[in-house]
Amino acid sequence: MIDSTLEYLRGGVSSEAARPIDLASVIETIVDEHLDQGHKISLTGLNAAPILGRVLPLKRAFSNIIGNAVKYGASADVAITEANGQVVVTVEDQGPGIPPAEIGRVFHPFVRLEKSRGRETGGSGLGLTIAQAVAQSHEGSIALENRSEGGLRVIVSLPRLDRPTRSDAPRL
Ligand SMILES: Nc1ncnc2c1ncn2[C@@H]1O[C@H](COP(=O)(O)OP(=O)(O)O)[C@@H](O)[C@H]1O
Ligand SMILES: [Mg+2]
């Protein structure tokens, strides 16, 4: 609790400089960790997703989102796609979702919904607050929606890094 409060006070953003990274490999590492712990989780989509990013905050953000899916939704289906110059990471579960009236509130610090209270796997209610701060600090966004099939869908969009192509490189 104290650790995550300190993390929240730091805004979930480290002093690490943003550098070109492959978000797909960050996600893959988190998915592997959850698989090792015996969780039901799948990963599909792009094998490479270049962004300008800070690895530690991104790991923290996606660990929480994927952790929420397995904790509240029992399984996680993670997909990495690309649209309109954005890398889009979608995390879907088959849990209860979030009542529409509460869906904006769960981004607020310390908000945990009634059903989560007193769970032995309980958290601090800071995970989504941090995930949103991290997405925004990368000029990205996070959105939540209930799936029509049931369960929650979390969508994180971050600007894709377009490396200069050979023809753009200065001629020497
Ligand atoms: N995938 C999900 N399915 C259902 N409810 C969720 C999901 N993710 C988050 N929530 C709800 O949003 C609340 C806030 O999430 P979060 O900020 O990660 O805090 P924590 O997991 O520490 O409780 C959770 O307590 C839970 O009630
Ligand atoms: Mg959480």
mmCIF file of C-alpha atoms and ligand atoms in Angstrom:
data_model
loop_
_atom_site.group_PDB
_atom_site.id
_atom_site.type_symbol
_atom_site.label_atom_id
_atom_site.label_comp_id
_atom_site.label_asym_id
_atom_site.label_seq_id
_atom_site.Cartn_x
_atom_site.Cartn_y
_atom_site.Cartn_z
ATOM 1 C CA MET A 1 0.000 0.000 0.000
ATOM 2 C CA ILE A 2 2.772 2.410 0.956
ATOM 3 C CA ASP A 3 4.774 1.369 -2.101
ATOM 4 C CA SER A 4 1.902 2.008 -4.440
ATOM 5 C CA THR A 5 1.022 5.287 -2.723
ATOM 6 C CA LEU A 6 4.571 6.481 -3.248
ATOM 7 C CA GLU A 7 4.309 5.294 -6.816
ATOM 8 C CA TYR A 8 1.121 7.292 -7.224
ATOM 9 C CA LEU A 9 2.719 10.403 -5.737
ATOM 10 C CA ARG A 10 5.464 10.047 -8.307
ATOM 11 C CA GLY A 11 2.691 10.142 -10.878
ATOM 12 C CA GLY A 12 3.577 6.688 -12.129
ATOM 13 C CA VAL A 13 6.159 8.399 -14.264
ATOM 14 C CA SER A 14 9.843 7.772 -13.755
ATOM 15 C CA SER A 15 12.699 10.103 -14.524
ATOM 16 C CA GLU A 16 13.915 7.572 -17.101
ATOM 17 C CA ALA A 17 14.275 9.256 -20.505
ATOM 18 C CA ALA A 18 11.936 8.165 -23.288
ATOM 19 C CA ARG A 19 13.809 6.192 -25.930
ATOM 20 C CA PRO A 20 12.885 4.052 -28.940
ATOM 21 C CA ILE A 21 11.600 0.746 -27.588
ATOM 22 C CA ASP A 22 9.550 -2.187 -28.815
ATOM 23 C CA LEU A 23 6.282 -2.158 -26.884
ATOM 24 C CA ALA A 24 5.512 -5.659 -28.205
ATOM 25 C CA SER A 25 8.480 -7.121 -26.314
ATOM 26 C CA VAL A 26 7.465 -5.278 -23.110
ATOM 27 C CA ILE A 27 3.974 -6.782 -23.403
ATOM 28 C CA GLU A 28 5.357 -10.220 -24.244
ATOM 29 C CA THR A 29 7.464 -10.212 -21.064
ATOM 30 C CA ILE A 30 4.408 -9.392 -18.931
ATOM 31 C CA VAL A 31 2.306 -12.039 -20.679
ATOM 32 C CA ASP A 32 5.064 -14.629 -20.082
ATOM 33 C CA GLU A 33 5.196 -13.725 -16.376
ATOM 34 C CA HIS A 34 1.443 -14.279 -16.070
ATOM 35 C CA LEU A 35 1.669 -17.574 -17.978
ATOM 36 C CA ASP A 36 4.411 -18.692 -15.569
ATOM 37 C CA GLN A 37 2.046 -17.954 -12.687
ATOM 38 C CA GLY A 38 -0.494 -20.272 -14.295
ATOM 39 C CA HIS A 39 -2.962 -17.655 -15.540
ATOM 40 C CA LYS A 40 -5.089 -18.059 -18.667
ATOM 41 C CA ILE A 41 -3.748 -15.494 -21.103
ATOM 42 C CA SER A 42 -3.280 -15.162 -24.858
ATOM 43 C CA LEU A 43 -1.275 -12.742 -27.000
ATOM 44 C CA THR A 44 -1.991 -11.995 -30.664
ATOM 45 C CA GLY A 45 -1.170 -9.345 -33.240
ATOM 46 C CA LEU A 46 1.983 -7.467 -34.137
ATOM 47 C CA ASN A 47 5.398 -8.868 -33.224
ATOM 48 C CA ALA A 48 6.967 -5.420 -33.278
ATOM 49 C CA ALA A 49 5.514 -2.123 -32.092
ATOM 50 C CA PRO A 50 8.063 0.703 -32.030
ATOM 51 C CA ILE A 51 7.275 3.620 -29.731
ATOM 52 C CA LEU A 52 9.161 6.328 -27.893
ATOM 53 C CA GLY A 53 8.774 5.124 -24.325
ATOM 54 C CA ARG A 54 9.925 4.539 -20.757
ATOM 55 C CA VAL A 55 10.081 0.826 -20.092
ATOM 56 C CA LEU A 56 9.557 0.770 -16.312
ATOM 57 C CA PRO A 57 6.407 2.905 -16.176
ATOM 58 C CA LEU A 58 5.005 1.072 -19.211
ATOM 59 C CA LYS A 59 5.645 -2.283 -17.516
ATOM 60 C CA ARG A 60 3.903 -1.053 -14.396
ATOM 61 C CA ALA A 61 0.915 0.196 -16.408
ATOM 62 C CA PHE A 62 0.424 -2.939 -18.500
ATOM 63 C CA SER A 63 1.133 -5.288 -15.570
ATOM 64 C CA ASN A 64 -1.752 -3.669 -13.768
ATOM 65 C CA ILE A 65 -4.150 -3.777 -16.713
ATOM 66 C CA ILE A 66 -3.331 -7.416 -17.480
ATOM 67 C CA GLY A 67 -3.275 -8.207 -13.749
ATOM 68 C CA ASN A 68 -6.763 -6.715 -13.401
ATOM 69 C CA ALA A 69 -8.039 -8.870 -16.286
ATOM 70 C CA VAL A 70 -6.823 -12.099 -14.665
ATOM 71 C CA LYS A 71 -7.821 -10.967 -11.148
ATOM 72 C CA TYR A 72 -11.327 -9.672 -11.875
ATOM 73 C CA GLY A 73 -11.973 -11.458 -15.157
ATOM 74 C CA ALA A 74 -10.174 -14.817 -14.719
ATOM 75 C CA SER A 75 -8.445 -14.610 -18.108
ATOM 76 C CA ALA A 76 -6.864 -12.098 -20.458
ATOM 77 C CA ASP A 77 -6.755 -11.855 -24.237
ATOM 78 C CA VAL A 78 -4.141 -9.319 -25.271
ATOM 79 C CA ALA A 79 -3.858 -7.991 -28.835
ATOM 80 C CA ILE A 80 -1.371 -5.556 -30.339
ATOM 81 C CA THR A 81 -2.522 -3.712 -33.452
ATOM 82 C CA GLU A 82 -1.859 -0.490 -35.275
ATOM 83 C CA ALA A 83 -4.270 2.207 -36.443
ATOM 84 C CA ASN A 84 -3.846 5.821 -37.571
ATOM 85 C CA GLY A 85 -0.236 6.055 -36.509
ATOM 86 C CA GLN A 86 -1.009 4.596 -33.066
ATOM 87 C CA VAL A 87 0.035 1.331 -31.501
ATOM 88 C CA VAL A 88 -3.129 -0.039 -29.915
ATOM 89 C CA VAL A 89 -2.991 -2.610 -27.118
ATOM 90 C CA THR A 90 -6.320 -4.228 -26.286
ATOM 91 C CA VAL A 91 -6.822 -6.337 -23.160
ATOM 92 C CA GLU A 92 -10.091 -8.248 -22.931
ATOM 93 C CA ASP A 93 -11.430 -10.452 -20.166
ATOM 94 C CA GLN A 94 -14.537 -12.493 -19.480
ATOM 95 C CA GLY A 95 -15.354 -11.147 -16.050
ATOM 96 C CA PRO A 96 -18.243 -8.991 -14.820
ATOM 97 C CA GLY A 97 -17.067 -5.773 -16.512
ATOM 98 C CA ILE A 98 -17.680 -2.437 -14.782
ATOM 99 C CA PRO A 99 -21.143 -0.882 -14.287
ATOM 100 C CA PRO A 100 -21.433 2.002 -16.821
ATOM 101 C CA ALA A 101 -21.979 4.543 -14.033
ATOM 102 C CA GLU A 102 -18.628 3.584 -12.443
ATOM 103 C CA ILE A 103 -16.518 3.351 -15.577
ATOM 104 C CA GLY A 104 -15.073 6.893 -15.313
ATOM 105 C CA ARG A 105 -14.627 6.665 -11.558
ATOM 106 C CA VAL A 106 -12.204 3.723 -11.534
ATOM 107 C CA PHE A 107 -9.447 5.992 -12.880
ATOM 108 C CA HIS A 108 -9.645 8.069 -9.699
ATOM 109 C CA PRO A 109 -7.086 7.301 -6.975
ATOM 110 C CA PHE A 110 -8.098 4.674 -4.386
ATOM 111 C CA VAL A 111 -11.399 3.824 -6.090
ATOM 112 C CA ARG A 112 -12.197 0.122 -5.857
ATOM 113 C CA LEU A 113 -15.672 -1.127 -6.654
ATOM 114 C CA GLU A 114 -17.823 -2.762 -4.016
ATOM 115 C CA LYS A 115 -17.209 -6.278 -5.310
ATOM 116 C CA SER A 116 -13.433 -5.892 -5.055
ATOM 117 C CA ARG A 117 -13.455 -4.793 -1.423
ATOM 118 C CA GLY A 118 -12.130 -7.256 1.057
ATOM 119 C CA ARG A 119 -10.855 -9.579 -1.630
ATOM 120 C CA GLU A 120 -7.773 -11.332 -0.377
ATOM 121 C CA THR A 121 -6.124 -10.484 -3.707
ATOM 122 C CA GLY A 122 -7.061 -6.879 -2.975
ATOM 123 C CA GLY A 123 -5.165 -3.941 -4.368
ATOM 124 C CA SER A 124 -4.926 -0.270 -3.566
ATOM 125 C CA GLY A 125 -7.178 1.221 -6.226
ATOM 126 C CA LEU A 126 -4.203 3.020 -7.759
ATOM 127 C CA GLY A 127 -3.458 0.721 -10.697
ATOM 128 C CA LEU A 128 -5.686 2.364 -13.283
ATOM 129 C CA THR A 129 -4.775 5.840 -11.994
ATOM 130 C CA ILE A 130 -1.132 5.015 -12.645
ATOM 131 C CA ALA A 131 -1.893 3.337 -15.996
ATOM 132 C CA GLN A 132 -3.706 6.482 -17.157
ATOM 133 C CA ALA A 133 -0.880 8.767 -15.965
ATOM 134 C CA VAL A 134 1.650 6.600 -17.815
ATOM 135 C CA ALA A 135 -0.412 6.545 -21.034
ATOM 136 C CA GLN A 136 -0.855 10.316 -20.896
ATOM 137 C CA SER A 137 2.828 10.920 -20.188
ATOM 138 C CA HIS A 138 3.497 9.071 -23.466
ATOM 139 C CA GLU A 139 0.990 11.294 -25.304
ATOM 140 C CA GLY A 140 -1.367 8.351 -25.377
ATOM 141 C CA SER A 141 -4.717 7.423 -23.931
ATOM 142 C CA ILE A 142 -6.559 4.644 -22.127
ATOM 143 C CA ALA A 143 -10.232 3.757 -22.485
ATOM 144 C CA LEU A 144 -12.494 1.167 -20.871
ATOM 145 C CA GLU A 145 -15.580 -0.417 -22.386
ATOM 146 C CA ASN A 146 -17.840 -3.294 -21.510
ATOM 147 C CA ARG A 147 -17.823 -6.013 -24.180
ATOM 148 C CA SER A 148 -21.205 -6.949 -25.599
ATOM 149 C CA GLU A 149 -20.221 -10.597 -24.949
ATOM 150 C CA GLY A 150 -19.553 -9.706 -21.299
ATOM 151 C CA GLY A 151 -16.288 -8.734 -19.653
ATOM 152 C CA LEU A 152 -14.154 -5.627 -19.882
ATOM 153 C CA ARG A 153 -12.074 -4.294 -22.791
ATOM 154 C CA VAL A 154 -9.192 -1.941 -22.001
ATOM 155 C CA ILE A 155 -7.741 -0.049 -24.956
ATOM 156 C CA VAL A 156 -4.400 1.732 -24.691
ATOM 157 C CA SER A 157 -3.215 3.833 -27.643
ATOM 158 C CA LEU A 158 0.310 5.212 -27.879
ATOM 159 C CA PRO A 159 1.918 7.105 -30.780
ATOM 160 C CA ARG A 160 3.820 4.736 -33.041
ATOM 161 C CA LEU A 161 7.419 5.653 -33.673
ATOM 162 C CA ASP A 162 8.154 5.937 -37.354
ATOM 163 C CA ARG A 163 11.817 5.435 -37.837
ATOM 164 C CA PRO A 164 13.240 7.377 -40.758
ATOM 165 C CA THR A 165 13.436 5.159 -43.807
ATOM 166 C CA ARG A 166 16.628 4.784 -45.811
ATOM 167 C CA SER A 167 15.426 7.238 -48.425
ATOM 168 C CA ASP A 168 14.834 9.865 -45.691
ATOM 169 C CA ALA A 169 18.381 9.565 -44.399
ATOM 170 C CA PRO A 170 20.681 12.428 -45.285
ATOM 171 C CA ARG A 171 22.953 11.650 -48.214
ATOM 172 C CA LEU A 172 26.598 11.910 -47.376
HETATM 173 N N1 LIG B 1 -10.849 -6.067 -15.730
HETATM 174 C C1 LIG B 1 -11.681 -5.599 -14.778
HETATM 175 N N2 LIG B 1 -12.917 -6.154 -14.598
HETATM 176 C C2 LIG B 1 -13.765 -5.700 -13.645
HETATM 177 N N3 LIG B 1 -13.468 -4.684 -12.790
HETATM 178 C C3 LIG B 1 -12.258 -4.106 -12.912
HETATM 179 C C4 LIG B 1 -11.309 -4.522 -13.907
HETATM 180 N N4 LIG B 1 -10.210 -3.742 -13.790
HETATM 181 C C5 LIG B 1 -10.458 -2.891 -12.773
HETATM 182 N N5 LIG B 1 -11.683 -3.107 -12.235
HETATM 183 C C6 LIG B 1 -12.304 -2.375 -11.099
HETATM 184 O O1 LIG B 1 -11.659 -1.114 -11.006
HETATM 185 C C7 LIG B 1 -11.098 -0.957 -9.703
HETATM 186 C C8 LIG B 1 -9.841 -0.129 -9.787
HETATM 187 O O2 LIG B 1 -8.798 -0.855 -10.457
HETATM 188 P P1 LIG B 1 -7.289 -0.536 -10.093
HETATM 189 O O3 LIG B 1 -7.104 0.942 -10.187
HETATM 190 O O4 LIG B 1 -6.410 -1.415 -10.903
HETATM 191 O O5 LIG B 1 -7.203 -0.896 -8.571
HETATM 192 P P2 LIG B 1 -7.048 -2.307 -7.807
HETATM 193 O O6 LIG B 1 -6.846 -3.383 -8.816
HETATM 194 O O7 LIG B 1 -5.866 -2.079 -6.930
HETATM 195 O O8 LIG B 1 -8.325 -2.435 -7.030
HETATM 196 C C9 LIG B 1 -10.889 -2.379 -9.187
HETATM 197 O O9 LIG B 1 -10.890 -2.427 -7.772
HETATM 198 C C10 LIG B 1 -12.084 -3.099 -9.788
HETATM 199 O O10 LIG B 1 -13.238 -2.880 -8.971
HETATM 200 MG MG MG B 2 -5.373 -3.207 -10.293
#
